Coordinates of C-alpha atoms in Angstrom, one line a residue:
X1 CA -11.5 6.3 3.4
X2 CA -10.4 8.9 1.1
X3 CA -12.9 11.6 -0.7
X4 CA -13.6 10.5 -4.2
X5 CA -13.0 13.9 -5.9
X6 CA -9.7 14.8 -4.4
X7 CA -8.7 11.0 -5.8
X8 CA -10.7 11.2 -8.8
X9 CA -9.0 14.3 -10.1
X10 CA -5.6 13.3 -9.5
X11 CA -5.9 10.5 -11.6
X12 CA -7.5 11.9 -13.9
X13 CA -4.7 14.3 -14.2
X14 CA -2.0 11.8 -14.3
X15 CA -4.1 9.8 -16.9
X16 CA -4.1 13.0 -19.5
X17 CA 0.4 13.0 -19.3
X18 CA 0.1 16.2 -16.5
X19 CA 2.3 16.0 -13.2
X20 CA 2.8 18.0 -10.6
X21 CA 6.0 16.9 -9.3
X22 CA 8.2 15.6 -11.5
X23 CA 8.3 14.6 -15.1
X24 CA 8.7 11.0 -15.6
X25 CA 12.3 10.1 -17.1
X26 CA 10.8 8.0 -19.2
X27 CA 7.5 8.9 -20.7
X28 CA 6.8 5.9 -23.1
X29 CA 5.2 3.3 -20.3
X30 CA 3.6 1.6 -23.0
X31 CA 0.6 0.1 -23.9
X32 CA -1.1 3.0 -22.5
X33 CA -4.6 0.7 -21.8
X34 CA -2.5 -1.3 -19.2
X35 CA -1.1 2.1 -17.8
X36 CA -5.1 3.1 -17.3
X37 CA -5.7 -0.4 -15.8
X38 CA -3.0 0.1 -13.1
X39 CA -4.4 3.6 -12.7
X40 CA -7.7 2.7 -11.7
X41 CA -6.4 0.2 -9.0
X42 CA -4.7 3.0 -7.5
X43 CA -8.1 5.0 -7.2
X44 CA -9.2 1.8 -6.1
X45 CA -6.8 1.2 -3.4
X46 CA -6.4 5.1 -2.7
X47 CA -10.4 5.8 -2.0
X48 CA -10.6 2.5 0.0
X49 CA -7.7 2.8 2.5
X50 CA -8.8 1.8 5.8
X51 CA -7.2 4.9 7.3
X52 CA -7.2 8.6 5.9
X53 CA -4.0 9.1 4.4
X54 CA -4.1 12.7 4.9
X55 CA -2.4 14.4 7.7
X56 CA -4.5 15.2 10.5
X57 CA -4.0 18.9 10.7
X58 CA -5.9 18.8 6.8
X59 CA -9.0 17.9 9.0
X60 CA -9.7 21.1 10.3
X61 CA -9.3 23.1 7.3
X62 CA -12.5 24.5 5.6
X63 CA -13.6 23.8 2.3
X64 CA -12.5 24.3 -0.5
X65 CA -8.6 24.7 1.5
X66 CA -8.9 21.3 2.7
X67 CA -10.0 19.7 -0.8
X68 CA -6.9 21.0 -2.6
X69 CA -4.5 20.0 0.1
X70 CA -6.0 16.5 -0.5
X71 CA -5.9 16.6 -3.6
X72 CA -2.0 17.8 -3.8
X73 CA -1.5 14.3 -1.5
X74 CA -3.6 12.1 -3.8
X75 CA -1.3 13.4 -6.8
X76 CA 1.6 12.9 -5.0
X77 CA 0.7 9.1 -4.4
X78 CA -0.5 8.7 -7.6
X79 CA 2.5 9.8 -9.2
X80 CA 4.9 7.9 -7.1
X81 CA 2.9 4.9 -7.8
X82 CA 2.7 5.3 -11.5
X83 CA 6.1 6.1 -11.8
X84 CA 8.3 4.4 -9.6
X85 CA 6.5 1.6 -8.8
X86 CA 4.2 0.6 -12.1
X87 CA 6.7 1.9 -15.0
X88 CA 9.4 0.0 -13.7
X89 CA 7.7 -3.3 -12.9
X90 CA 6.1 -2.8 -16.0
X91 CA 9.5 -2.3 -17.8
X92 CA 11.3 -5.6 -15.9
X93 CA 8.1 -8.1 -16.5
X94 CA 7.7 -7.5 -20.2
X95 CA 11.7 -7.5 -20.4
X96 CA 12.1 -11.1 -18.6
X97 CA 9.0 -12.5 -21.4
X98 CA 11.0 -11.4 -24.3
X99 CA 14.4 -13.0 -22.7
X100 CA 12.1 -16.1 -21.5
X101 CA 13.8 -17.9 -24.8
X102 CA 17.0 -16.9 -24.7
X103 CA 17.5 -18.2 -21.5
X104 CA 15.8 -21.8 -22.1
X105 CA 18.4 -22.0 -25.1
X106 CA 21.2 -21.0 -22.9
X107 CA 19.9 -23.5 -20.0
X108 CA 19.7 -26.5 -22.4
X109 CA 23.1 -25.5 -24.0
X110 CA 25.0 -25.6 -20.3
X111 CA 23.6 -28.8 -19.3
X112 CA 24.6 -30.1 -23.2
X113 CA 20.5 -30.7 -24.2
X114 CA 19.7 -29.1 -27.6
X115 CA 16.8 -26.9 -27.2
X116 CA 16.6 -25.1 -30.2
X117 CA 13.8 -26.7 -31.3
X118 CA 12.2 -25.3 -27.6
X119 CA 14.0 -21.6 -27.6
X120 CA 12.3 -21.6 -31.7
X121 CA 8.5 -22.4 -30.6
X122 CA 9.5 -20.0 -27.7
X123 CA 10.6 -16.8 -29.9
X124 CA 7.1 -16.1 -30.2
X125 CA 7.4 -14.3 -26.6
X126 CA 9.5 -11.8 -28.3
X127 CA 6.6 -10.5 -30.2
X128 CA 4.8 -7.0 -29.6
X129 CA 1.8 -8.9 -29.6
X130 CA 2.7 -11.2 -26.5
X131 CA 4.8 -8.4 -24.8
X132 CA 1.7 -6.3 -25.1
X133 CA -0.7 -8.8 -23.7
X134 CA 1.4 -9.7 -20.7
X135 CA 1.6 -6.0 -19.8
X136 CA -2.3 -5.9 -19.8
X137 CA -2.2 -9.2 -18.0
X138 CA 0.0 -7.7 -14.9
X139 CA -2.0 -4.6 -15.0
X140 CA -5.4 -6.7 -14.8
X141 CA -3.9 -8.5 -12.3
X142 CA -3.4 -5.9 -9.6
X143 CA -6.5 -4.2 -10.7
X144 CA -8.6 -7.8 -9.7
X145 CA -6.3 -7.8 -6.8
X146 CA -7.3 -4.3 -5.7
X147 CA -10.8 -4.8 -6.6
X148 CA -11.0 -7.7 -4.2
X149 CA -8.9 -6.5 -1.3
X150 CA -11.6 -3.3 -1.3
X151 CA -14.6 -5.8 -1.3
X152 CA -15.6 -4.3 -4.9
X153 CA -15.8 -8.0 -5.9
X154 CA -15.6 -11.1 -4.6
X155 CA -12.8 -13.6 -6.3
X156 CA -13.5 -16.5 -3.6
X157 CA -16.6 -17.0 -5.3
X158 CA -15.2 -18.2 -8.5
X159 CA -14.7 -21.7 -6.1
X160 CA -18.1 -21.5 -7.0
X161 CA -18.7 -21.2 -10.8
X162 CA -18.3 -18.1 -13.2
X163 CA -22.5 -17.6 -12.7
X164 CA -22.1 -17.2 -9.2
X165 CA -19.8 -14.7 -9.6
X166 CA -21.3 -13.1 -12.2
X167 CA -24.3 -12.6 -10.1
X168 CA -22.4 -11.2 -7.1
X169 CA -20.9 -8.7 -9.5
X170 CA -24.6 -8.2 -11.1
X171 CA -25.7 -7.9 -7.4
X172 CA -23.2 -5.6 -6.1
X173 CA -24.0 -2.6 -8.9
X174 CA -27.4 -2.8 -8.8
X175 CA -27.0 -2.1 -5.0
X176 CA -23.9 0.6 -5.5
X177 CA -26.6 2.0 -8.4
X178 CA -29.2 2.3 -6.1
X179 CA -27.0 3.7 -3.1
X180 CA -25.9 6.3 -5.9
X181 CA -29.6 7.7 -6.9
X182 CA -30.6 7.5 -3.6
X183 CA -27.8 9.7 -2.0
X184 CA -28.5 12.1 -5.4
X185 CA -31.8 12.5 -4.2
X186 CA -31.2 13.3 -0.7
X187 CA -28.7 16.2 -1.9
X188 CA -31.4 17.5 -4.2
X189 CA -34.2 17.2 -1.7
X190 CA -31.2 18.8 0.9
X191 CA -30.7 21.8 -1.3
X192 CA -34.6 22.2 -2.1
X193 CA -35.7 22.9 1.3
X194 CA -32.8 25.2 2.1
X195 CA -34.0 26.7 -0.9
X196 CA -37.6 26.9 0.5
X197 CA -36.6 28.1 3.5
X198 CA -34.4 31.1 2.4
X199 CA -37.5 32.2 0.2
X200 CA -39.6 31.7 3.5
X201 CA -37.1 33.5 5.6
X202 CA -37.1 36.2 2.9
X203 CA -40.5 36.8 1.8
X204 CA -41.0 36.8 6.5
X205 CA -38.6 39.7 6.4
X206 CA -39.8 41.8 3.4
X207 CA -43.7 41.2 5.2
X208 CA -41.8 42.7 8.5
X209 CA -40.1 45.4 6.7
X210 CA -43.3 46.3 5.3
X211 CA -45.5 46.2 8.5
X212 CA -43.4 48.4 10.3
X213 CA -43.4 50.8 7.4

């Protein structure tokens, strides 16, 4: 599994137009809410790969060495993802919508049907409105997809009714909420007895010191 900041940072880079690498060729990838859809399934997919994606020689570097190497890695990924696999898919699916009439008219035409009065109810697929919807519809498609391959939520359960799945999603964050506070308060508790114990260690040496004087 890979460490959420390296991950998180990356993305959030690539979300605000900065790369690292390469510029894209093309920076209108448009509507820019499906772009951020896609985006978090890649942090998705990225933080829960069964294996660590890093090399192995990044293991035994110390912090904070070992966090920027990873970090360099996730924002590689990201970017390749983003750009040549998401742009361009993006690109070809809302192309083949807006074409989706033109190629009924020229199907009925060759087999000698007229479909104009089809292709005409179909030109509304050459609208920004519908191009723009199908793009989120791709994009929410891979994020579900993602989502459910990393056990964030469970899509079988929809066999089941949309309240059973709502409860399993209800479910699932109140017990990733709770894992949350609980970890934040073993770090706090963590760093308040080291705390304790430095002042302990340093008020035992300063009594020492003062002994021997």
């Amino acid at each position: 599994m890979g460490r959420v900041l390296p991950i998180a940072a990356a993305c959030f880079l690539n979300a605000t137009g900065t790369y690292l690498f390469r510029n894209p060729a093309d920076s209108g990838c448009l509507p820019y809410g499906a772009y951020l859809l896609f985006l978090k399934a890649v942090f998705c997919l990225l933080w829960n790969i069964p294996s660590n994606p890093h090399p192995s020689c990044f293991r035994s570097l110390k912090k904070p060495v070992r966090e920027v190497m990873e970090f360099f890695v996730a924002a590689l990924m990201v970017e390749l993802l983003m750009l040549d696999f998401w742009c361009p898919l993006q690109c070809k699916f809302t192309t083949f919508i807006s074409t989706i009439p033109d190629h009924v008219h020229d199907a009925s035409t060759l087999i000698g049907i007229d479909g104009t009065v089809v292709a005409d109810h179909l030109d509304i697929l050459q609208s920004d409105v519908v191009v723009g919807a199908s793009s989120y519809g791709l994009s929410l498609f891979f994020l579900l997809c993602a989502m459910h391959s990393c056990r964030v939520v469970d899509l079988r359960l929809l066999k089941r009714g949309v309240r059973v799945f709502g409860k399993d999603i209800e479910k699932r964050i109140k017990k990733y909420a709770k894992r949350l506070v609980s970890s934040v308060h073993k770090h706090g508790l963590r760093h308040s007895l080291q705390s304790r114990k430095h002042s302990s260690d340093t008020h035992l040496y300063l009594s020492t010191d003062s002994e021997s004087n």
